[in-house]
XYZ file of C-alpha atoms in Angstrom:
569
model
C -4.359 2.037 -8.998
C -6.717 3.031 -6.291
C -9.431 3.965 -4.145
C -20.005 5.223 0.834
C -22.417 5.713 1.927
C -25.971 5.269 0.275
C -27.341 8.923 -0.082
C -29.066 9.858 3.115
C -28.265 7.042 5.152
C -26.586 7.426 8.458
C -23.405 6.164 9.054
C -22.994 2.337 9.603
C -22.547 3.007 13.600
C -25.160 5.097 14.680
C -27.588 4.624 11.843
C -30.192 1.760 10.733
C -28.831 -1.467 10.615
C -29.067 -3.279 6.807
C -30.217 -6.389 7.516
C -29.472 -9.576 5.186
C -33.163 -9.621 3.634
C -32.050 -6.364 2.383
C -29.114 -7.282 0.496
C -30.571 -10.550 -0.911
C -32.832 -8.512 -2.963
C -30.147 -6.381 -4.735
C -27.325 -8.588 -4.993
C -26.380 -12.106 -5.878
C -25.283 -12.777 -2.498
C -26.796 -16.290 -1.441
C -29.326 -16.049 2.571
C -26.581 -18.236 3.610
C -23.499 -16.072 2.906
C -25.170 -13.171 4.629
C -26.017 -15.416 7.411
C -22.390 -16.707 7.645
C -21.143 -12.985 6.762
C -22.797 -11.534 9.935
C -22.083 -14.952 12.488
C -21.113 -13.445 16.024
C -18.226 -16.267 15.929
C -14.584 -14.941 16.009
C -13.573 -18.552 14.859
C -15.325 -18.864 11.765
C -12.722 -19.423 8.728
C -13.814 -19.398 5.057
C -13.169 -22.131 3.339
C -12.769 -23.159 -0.299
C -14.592 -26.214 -1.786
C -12.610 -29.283 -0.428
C -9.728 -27.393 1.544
C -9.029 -27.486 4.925
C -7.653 -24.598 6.903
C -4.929 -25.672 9.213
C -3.365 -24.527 12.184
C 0.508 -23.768 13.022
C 2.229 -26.555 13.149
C -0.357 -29.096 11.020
C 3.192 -29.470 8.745
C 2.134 -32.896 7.105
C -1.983 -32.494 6.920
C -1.293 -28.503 5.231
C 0.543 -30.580 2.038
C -3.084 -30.655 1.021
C -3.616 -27.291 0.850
C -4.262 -25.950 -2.962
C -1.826 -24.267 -4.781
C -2.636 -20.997 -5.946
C -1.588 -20.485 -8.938
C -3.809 -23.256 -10.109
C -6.908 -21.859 -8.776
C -9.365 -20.290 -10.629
C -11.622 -19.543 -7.194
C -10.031 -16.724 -6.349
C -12.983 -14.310 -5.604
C -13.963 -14.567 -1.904
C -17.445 -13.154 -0.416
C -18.904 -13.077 2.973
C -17.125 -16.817 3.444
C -17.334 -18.305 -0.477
C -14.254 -18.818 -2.515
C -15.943 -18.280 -6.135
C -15.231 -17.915 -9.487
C -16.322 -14.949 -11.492
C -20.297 -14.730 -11.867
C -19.600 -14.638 -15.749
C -16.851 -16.902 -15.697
C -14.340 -14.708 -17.261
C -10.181 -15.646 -16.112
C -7.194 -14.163 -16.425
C -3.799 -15.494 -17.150
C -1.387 -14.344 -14.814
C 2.548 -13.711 -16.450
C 5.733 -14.630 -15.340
C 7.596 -11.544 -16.510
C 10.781 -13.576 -16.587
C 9.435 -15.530 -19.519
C 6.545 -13.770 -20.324
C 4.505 -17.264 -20.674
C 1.231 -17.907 -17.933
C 1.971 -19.684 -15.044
C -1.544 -19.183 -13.310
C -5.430 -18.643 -13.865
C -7.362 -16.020 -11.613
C -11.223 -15.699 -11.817
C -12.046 -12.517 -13.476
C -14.532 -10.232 -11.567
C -16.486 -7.499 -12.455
C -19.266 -5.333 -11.291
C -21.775 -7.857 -10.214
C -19.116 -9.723 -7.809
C -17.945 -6.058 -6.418
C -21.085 -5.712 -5.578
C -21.544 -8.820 -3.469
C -18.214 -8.629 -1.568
C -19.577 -5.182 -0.485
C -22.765 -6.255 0.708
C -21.295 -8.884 2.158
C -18.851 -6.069 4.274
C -21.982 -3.981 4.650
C -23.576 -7.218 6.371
C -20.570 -8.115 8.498
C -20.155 -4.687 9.571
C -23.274 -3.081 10.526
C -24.341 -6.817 12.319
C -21.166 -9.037 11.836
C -18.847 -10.038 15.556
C -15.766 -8.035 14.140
C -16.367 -3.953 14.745
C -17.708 -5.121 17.744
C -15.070 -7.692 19.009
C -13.055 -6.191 22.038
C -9.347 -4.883 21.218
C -7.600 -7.777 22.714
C -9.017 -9.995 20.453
C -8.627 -8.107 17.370
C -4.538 -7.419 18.427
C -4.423 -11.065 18.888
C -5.819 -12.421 15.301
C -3.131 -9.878 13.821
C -0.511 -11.517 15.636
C -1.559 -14.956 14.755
C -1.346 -13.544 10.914
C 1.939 -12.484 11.782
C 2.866 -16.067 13.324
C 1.522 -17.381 9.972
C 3.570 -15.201 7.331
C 6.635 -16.544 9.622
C 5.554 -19.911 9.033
C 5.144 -19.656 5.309
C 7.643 -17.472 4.800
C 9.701 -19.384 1.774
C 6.627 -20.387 -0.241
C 4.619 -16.927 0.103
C 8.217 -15.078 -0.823
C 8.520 -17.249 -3.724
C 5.381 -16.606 -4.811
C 5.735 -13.228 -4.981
C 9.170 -12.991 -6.956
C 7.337 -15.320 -9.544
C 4.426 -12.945 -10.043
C 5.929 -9.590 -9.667
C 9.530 -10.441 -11.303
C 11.944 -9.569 -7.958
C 14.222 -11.169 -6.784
C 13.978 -14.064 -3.900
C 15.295 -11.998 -1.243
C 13.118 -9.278 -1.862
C 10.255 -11.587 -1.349
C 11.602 -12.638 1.797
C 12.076 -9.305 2.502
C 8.579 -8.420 1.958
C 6.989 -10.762 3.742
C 8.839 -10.162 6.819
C 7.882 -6.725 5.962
C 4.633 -7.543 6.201
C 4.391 -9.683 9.578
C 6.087 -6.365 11.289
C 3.139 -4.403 9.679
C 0.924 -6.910 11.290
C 2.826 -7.031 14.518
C 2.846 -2.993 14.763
C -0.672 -2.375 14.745
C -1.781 -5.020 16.933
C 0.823 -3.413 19.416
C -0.494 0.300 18.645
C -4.239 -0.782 19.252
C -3.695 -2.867 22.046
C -1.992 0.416 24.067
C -4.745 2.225 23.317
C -6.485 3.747 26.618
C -10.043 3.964 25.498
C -10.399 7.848 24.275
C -9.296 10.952 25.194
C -11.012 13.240 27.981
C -11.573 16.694 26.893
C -11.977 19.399 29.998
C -15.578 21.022 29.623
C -14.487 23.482 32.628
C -17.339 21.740 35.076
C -17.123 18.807 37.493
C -20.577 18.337 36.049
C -19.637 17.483 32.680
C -17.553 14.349 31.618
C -16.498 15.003 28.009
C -14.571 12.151 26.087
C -13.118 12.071 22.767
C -13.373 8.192 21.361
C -12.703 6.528 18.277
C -14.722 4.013 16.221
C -14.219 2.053 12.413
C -15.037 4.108 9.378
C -17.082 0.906 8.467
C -16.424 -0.772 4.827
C -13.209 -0.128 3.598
C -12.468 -0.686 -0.334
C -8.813 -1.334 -0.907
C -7.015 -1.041 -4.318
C -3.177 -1.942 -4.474
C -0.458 -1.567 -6.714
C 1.633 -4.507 -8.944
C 5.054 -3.645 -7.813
C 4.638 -4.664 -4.004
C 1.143 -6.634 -3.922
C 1.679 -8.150 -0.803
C 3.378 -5.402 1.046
C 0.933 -3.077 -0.075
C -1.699 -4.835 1.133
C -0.752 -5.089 4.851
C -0.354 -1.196 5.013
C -4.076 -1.344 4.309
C -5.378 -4.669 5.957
C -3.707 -4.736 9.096
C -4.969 -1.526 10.469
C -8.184 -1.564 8.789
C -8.990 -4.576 10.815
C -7.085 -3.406 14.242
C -9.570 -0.447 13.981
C -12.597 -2.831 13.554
C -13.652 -2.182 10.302
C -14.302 -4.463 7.264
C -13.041 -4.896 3.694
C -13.264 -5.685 -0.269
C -9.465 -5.612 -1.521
C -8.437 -5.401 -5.314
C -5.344 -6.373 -5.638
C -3.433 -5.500 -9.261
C -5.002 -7.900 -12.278
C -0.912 -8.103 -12.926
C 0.148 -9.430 -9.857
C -2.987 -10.746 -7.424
C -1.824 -13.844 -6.519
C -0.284 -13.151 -2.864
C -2.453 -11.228 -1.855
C -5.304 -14.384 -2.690
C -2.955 -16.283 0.309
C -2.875 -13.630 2.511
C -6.780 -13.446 2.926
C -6.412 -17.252 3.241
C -3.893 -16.468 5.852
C -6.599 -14.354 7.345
C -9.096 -17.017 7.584
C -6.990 -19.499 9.176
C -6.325 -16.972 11.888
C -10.320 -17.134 12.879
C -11.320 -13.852 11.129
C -15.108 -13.824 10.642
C -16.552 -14.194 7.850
C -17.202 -11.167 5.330
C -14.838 -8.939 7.412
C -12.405 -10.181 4.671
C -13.174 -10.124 0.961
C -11.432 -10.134 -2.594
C -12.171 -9.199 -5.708
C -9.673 -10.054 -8.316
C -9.828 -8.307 -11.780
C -9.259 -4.931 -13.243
C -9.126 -1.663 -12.202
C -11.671 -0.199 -14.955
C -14.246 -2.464 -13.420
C -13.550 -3.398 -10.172
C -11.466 -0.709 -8.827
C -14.117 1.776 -10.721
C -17.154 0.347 -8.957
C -15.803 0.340 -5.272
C -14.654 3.957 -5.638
C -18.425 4.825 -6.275
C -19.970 2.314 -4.765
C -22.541 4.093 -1.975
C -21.935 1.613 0.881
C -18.228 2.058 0.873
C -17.128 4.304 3.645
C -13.671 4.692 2.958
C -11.374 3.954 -0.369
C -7.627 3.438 -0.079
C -5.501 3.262 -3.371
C -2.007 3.197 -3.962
C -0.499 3.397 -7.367
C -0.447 5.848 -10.432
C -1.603 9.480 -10.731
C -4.034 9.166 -13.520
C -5.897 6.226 -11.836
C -5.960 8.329 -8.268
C -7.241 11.533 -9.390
C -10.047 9.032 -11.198
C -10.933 7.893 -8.077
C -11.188 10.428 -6.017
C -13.669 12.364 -8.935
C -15.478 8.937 -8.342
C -15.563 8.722 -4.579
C -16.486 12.444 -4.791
C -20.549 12.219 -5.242
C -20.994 10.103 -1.845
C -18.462 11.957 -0.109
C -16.716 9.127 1.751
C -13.217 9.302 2.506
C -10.222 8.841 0.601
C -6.297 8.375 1.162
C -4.378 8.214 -1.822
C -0.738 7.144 -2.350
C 0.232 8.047 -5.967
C 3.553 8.002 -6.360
C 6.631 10.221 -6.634
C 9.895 11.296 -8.441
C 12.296 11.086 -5.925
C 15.731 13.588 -6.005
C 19.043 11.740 -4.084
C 21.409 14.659 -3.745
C 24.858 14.441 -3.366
C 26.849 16.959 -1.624
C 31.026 16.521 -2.781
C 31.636 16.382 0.888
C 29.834 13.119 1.224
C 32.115 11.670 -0.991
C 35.877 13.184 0.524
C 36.824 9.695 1.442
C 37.275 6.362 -0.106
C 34.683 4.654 1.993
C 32.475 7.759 1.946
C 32.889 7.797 -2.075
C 31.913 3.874 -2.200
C 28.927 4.027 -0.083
C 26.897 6.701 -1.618
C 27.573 5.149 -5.035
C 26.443 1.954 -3.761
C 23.462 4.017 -2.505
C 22.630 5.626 -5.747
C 22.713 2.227 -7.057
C 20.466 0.551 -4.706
C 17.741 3.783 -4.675
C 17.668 3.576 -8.436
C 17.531 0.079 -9.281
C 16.246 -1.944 -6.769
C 13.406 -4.011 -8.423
C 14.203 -2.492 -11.308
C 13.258 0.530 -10.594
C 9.491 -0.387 -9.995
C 9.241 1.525 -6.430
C 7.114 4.778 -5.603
C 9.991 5.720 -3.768
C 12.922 5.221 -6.096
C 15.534 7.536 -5.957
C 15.497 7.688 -10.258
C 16.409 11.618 -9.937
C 20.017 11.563 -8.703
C 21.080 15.379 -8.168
C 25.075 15.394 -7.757
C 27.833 18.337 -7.366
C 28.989 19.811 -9.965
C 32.650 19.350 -8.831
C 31.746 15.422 -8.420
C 29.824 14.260 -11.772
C 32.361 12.802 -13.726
C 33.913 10.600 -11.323
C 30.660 9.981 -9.571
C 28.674 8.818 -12.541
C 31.802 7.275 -14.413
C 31.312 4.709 -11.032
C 27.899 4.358 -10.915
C 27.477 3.636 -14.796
C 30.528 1.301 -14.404
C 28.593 -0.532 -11.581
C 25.333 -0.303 -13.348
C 26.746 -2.208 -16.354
C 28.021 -5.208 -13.905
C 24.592 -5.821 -12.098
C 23.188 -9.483 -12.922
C 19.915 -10.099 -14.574
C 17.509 -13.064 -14.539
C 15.153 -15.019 -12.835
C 15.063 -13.785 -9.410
C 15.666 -17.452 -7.720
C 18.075 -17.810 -9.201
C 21.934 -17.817 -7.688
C 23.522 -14.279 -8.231
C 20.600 -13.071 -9.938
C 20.455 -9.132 -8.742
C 17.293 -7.776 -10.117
C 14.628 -9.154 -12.373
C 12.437 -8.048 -15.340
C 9.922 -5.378 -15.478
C 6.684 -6.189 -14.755
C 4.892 -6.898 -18.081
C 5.272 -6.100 -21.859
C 3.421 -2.685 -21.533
C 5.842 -1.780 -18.477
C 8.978 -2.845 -20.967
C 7.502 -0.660 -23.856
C 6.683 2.851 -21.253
C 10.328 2.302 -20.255
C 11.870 1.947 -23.945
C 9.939 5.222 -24.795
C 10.913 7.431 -22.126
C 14.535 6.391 -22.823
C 13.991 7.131 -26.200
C 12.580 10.593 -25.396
C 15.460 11.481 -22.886
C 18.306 10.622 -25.485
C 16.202 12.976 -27.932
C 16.082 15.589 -25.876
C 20.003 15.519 -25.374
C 20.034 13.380 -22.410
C 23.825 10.973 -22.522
C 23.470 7.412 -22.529
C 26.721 6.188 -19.766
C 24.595 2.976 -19.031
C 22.218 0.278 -20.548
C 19.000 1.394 -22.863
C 18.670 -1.856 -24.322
C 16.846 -4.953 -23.784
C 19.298 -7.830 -23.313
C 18.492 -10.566 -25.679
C 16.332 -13.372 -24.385
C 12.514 -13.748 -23.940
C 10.713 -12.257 -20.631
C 10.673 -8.431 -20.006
C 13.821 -7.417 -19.084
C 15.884 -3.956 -19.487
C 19.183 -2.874 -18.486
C 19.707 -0.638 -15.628
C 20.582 2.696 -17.710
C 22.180 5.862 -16.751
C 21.004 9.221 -18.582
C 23.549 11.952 -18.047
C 23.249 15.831 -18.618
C 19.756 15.358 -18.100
C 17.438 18.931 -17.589
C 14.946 19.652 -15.622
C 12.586 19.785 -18.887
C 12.729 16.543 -19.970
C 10.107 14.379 -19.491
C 12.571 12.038 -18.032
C 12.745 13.757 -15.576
C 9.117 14.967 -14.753
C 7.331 12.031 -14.606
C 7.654 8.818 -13.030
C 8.928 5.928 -15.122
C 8.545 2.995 -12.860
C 11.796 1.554 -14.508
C 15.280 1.007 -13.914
C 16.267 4.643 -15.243
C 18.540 6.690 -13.656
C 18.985 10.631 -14.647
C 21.146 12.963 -13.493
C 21.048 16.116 -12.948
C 24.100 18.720 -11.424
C 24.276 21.394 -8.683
C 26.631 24.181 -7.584
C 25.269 25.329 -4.487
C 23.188 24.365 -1.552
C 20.234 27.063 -2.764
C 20.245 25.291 -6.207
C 20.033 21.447 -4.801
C 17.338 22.128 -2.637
C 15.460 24.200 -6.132
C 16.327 21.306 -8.101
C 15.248 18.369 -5.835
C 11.952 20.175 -4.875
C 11.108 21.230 -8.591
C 8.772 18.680 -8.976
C 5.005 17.465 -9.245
C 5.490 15.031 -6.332
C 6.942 15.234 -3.067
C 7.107 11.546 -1.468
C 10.891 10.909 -0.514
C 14.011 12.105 -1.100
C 17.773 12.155 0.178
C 20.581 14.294 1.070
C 24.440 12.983 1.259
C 26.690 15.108 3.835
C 29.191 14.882 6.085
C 27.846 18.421 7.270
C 25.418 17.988 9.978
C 24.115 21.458 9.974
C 23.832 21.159 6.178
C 22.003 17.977 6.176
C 19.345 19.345 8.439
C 18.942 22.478 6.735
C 18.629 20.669 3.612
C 15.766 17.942 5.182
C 13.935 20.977 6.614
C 13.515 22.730 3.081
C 13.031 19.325 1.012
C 8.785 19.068 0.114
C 8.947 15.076 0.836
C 7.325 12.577 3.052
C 10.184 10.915 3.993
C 13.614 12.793 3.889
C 16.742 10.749 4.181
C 20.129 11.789 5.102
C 22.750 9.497 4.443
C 20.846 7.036 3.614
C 17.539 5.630 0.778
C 14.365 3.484 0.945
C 14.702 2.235 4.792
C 11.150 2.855 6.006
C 9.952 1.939 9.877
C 5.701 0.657 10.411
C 5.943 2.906 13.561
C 6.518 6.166 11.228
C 4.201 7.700 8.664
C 4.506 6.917 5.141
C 3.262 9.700 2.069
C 3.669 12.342 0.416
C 3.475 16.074 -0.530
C 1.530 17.186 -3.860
C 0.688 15.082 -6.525
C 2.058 11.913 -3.976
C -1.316 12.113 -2.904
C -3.383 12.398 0.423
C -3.682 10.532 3.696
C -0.539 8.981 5.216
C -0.176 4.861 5.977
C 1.826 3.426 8.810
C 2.382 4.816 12.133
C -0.325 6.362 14.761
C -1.744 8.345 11.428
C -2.092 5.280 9.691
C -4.451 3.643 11.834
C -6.295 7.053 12.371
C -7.038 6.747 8.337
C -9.421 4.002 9.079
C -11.142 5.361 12.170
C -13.920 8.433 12.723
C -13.881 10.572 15.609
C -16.546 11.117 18.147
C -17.549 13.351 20.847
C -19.071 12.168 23.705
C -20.421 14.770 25.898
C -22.283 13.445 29.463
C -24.045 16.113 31.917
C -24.150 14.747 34.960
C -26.074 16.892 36.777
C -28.604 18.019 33.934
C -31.049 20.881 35.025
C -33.399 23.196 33.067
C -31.666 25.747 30.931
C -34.522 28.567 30.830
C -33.861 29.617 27.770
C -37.441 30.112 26.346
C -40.161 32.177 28.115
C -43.281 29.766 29.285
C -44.933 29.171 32.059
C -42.443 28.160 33.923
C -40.284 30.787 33.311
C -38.849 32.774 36.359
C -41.618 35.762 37.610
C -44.327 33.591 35.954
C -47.207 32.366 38.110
């Protein structure tokens, strides 16, 4: 999935301002959108036709509130829920029984390019980039307060569309209220810039920091909602404005969370959504000339697609693309009962958590020679036991695959790894039943030049792959394409940091897989892609630098010989 500037024009701070008459003329964005998109009012909330927005604690009056997955309006611009401009919908799946459970409106080109005239015209003369920090910290908060507050019906939501399990959606959303929480914390500390010593008491020289200006935001199917906060939330705490694409697979969460947005008092046209597909939508914002800054998570094909795209108006990209994560497994790690149990368990929950559909997913599991066979005997034992179905369901453990074509890419590559000479010791098989579910499977004697093991499946596939020494793990796990996570098991402390020094990953692990904190950066080496989210670097991505240089005692420099110049009359 994935991620302007008009050629010429200045940027959106210190250049002309693009007033609404401007983008009437070239878009089908209504005078009165524009008008409501730029409205110096903090409090203004975008509503749909008939709904009310409600505040926290309006319990009985919010039963009125429309349920999304009966909505067709789910295209907002500048303060207008819409339907596509041709009409087209979508059917949104439940995976679980691959039947529709929901109608979004369809977008294409035409409504991209409203919801980013609509940003342009909140940005360059909309309340929001100019609204003091407080106030911005404070809105994220109260979008934190509401995720708390709907909670159980958001994290529902999104185990229905993207096939996980209930907890996972609770999970995410409180996830995503920390996300929230963390930058409106971060900005709020902020002192104002950073003074730079120009060597003269004459000179006061400050470093400052101001939005990029439109941000275009493109996010992945397997965590829609959690996705979208490491985007939104500190696009907004650093001012700027926004048109988000969420997945045409799975956009139905992140539909509530601009709702949640609105409710909070965000002004109109800072927010905007686009819902439809990548080819189209995602396609257009990556080129679109007044998009300053593209964002994308998901796979490497679509990435390197739009960066060529963002490319000819030079505005800046971070890309998140993915990864093919190695868990090695030292022997000593495993020299007692409890230490033996845990980093199975571990293995178990790298690999497999929603099924297997994470960038991070530890699918490459690299183990000591000495250990294999009673290693993997457990983890394919355990791997046979774990509980399919719908994920709110009791007992249910993990849920299907995203979609049909997800289900298919999965059945191939296991097909190519067992033809390679890969050993089945776990699943490869559909179970029978409808919806798009496959068995967590364990590939043994795997190679380093299988496919399998080169390129991310986005399934619940385990390989594995064997070591004898330290100099051959570290080979193995960084013999790869990508370079976003990875994990070493010790009970040697000077091996486990020599091992995390030398591992070409993001995020490095010891003891441990997939626990990630908003206050440290999250991304990767390689083909992962560019850019970091989360932490201080994460709000940086959405921010230009400025130097601000002030003489304060300004005199003639005498640099050019005139009239004036010394030993002239």
């Amino acid at each position: 999935m994935a991620h302007g500037r008009a050629e010429g024009r200045p940027g959106p701070v210190c250049g002309e301002a693009y007033g609404m008459s401007r983008f009437a003329a070239t878009s089908g964005v209504s005078q009165v959108t524009l008008r409501n998109a730029s409205r110096m009012d903090p409090r203004s909330q975008g509503r749909r036709p008939n709904r009310r927005c409600y505040r926290q604690g309006d319990s009985e009056e919010r039963k009125a509130i429309r349920d999304v997955t009966a909505a067709q309006q789910t295209i907002h611009v500048g303060g207008e829920w819409r339907s596509a401009l041709s009409g087209a919908t979508r059917e949104i799946i439940d995976p679980v029984d691959a039947t529709a459970f929901a109608v979004v409106a369809e977008g294409g080109v035409r409504d991209t390019d409203d919801a980013v005239a609509a940003a342009r015209a909140a940005f360059d003369d909309g309340s929001w980039p100019r609204t003091p920090v407080a106030e911005r910290a404070a809105l994220l908060r109260r979008v934190a307060d509401l995720l708390e507050r709907d909670r159980e019906r958001i994290g529902a939501l999104e185990s229905q569309d993207a096939g996980k399990t209930l907890e996972e959606g609770r999970v995410d959303v409180d996830c995503v209220r920390d996300a929230f929480r963390y930058f409106a914390d971060l900005v709020e500390k902020e002192d104002g810039g950073r003074a730079v010593d120009a060597g003269s008491d004459d000179i006061r020289s400050v470093v400052v920091h101001e939005p990029v200006g439109v941000c275009a935001l493109i996010t992945p199917w397997n965590y829609p909602l959690l996705q979208a906060s490491w985007k939104i939330a500190p696009a907004l705490a650093a001012g700027n404005t926004f048109v988000i694409k969420p997945s045409e697979i799975t956009p139905l969460t992140t539909v509530v969370l601009v709702e949640l947005l609105l409710e909070a008092g965000l002004p109109l046209g800072a927010a905007n959504i686009v819902t439809g597909p990548g080819h189209t939508v995602g396609a257009r914002l990556a080129e679109h000339p007044d998009v300053d800054l593209v964002s994308f998570t998901g796979g490497l094909v679509s990435g390197t697609k739009v960066a060529r795209a963002a490319a000819d108006s030079v505005k800046k990209v971070a890309l998140e693309l993915g990864g093919k994560n190695p868990n090695v497994v030292f022997a000593d790690a495993c020299s007692t009962p409890e230490g033996f149990d845990t980093a199975v368990d571990q293995a178990l929950n790298a690999a497999f958590i929603h099924s297997g559909q994470v960038c991070s997913a530890g699918s490459r599991l690299i183990v000591e020679e000495s250990l294999r066979e009673r290693f993997v005997a457990e983890l394919a034992r355990r791997a046979g036991q774990i509980r399919l179905g719908r994920g709110t369901d009791e007992g249910v453990e993990c849920g299907p695959l995203v979609s049909a074509a997800q289900l298919a890419r999965t059945e191939e590559y296991v097909a190519s790894a067992l033809g390679e000479g890969a050993v089945l010791r776990a699943g490869g098989e559909r179970p029978a039943g409808p919806g798009y579910f496959y068995r967590p499977t364990v590939l043994d004697r795997c190679h380093r030049r299988m496919r399998v093991i080169r390129e991310e499946i986005f399934g619940p596939v385990l390989t594995v792959e064997t070591f004898r020494t330290e100099e051959e793990a570290v080979a193995l796990a960084n013999d790869t394409e990508y370079g976003l996570a990875g994990a070493v098991w010790t009970s040697d402390a000077a091996r486990a940091r020599r091992v995390a020094a030398r591992l070409r990953h993001g995020t490095v692990w010891i003891n441990d897989f997939h626990p990630y904190l908003p206050q440290a950066e999250w991304g990767g080496f390689g083909k992962s892609g560019i850019g970091r989210e989360l932490g201080p670097t994460g709000l940086a991505e959405y921010r230009e630098a400025k130097h601000i240089y002030q003489n304060l005692a300004p005199r003639p420099v005498r640099w050019f010989a005139g009239t004036t110049a010394k030993g002239q009359a």
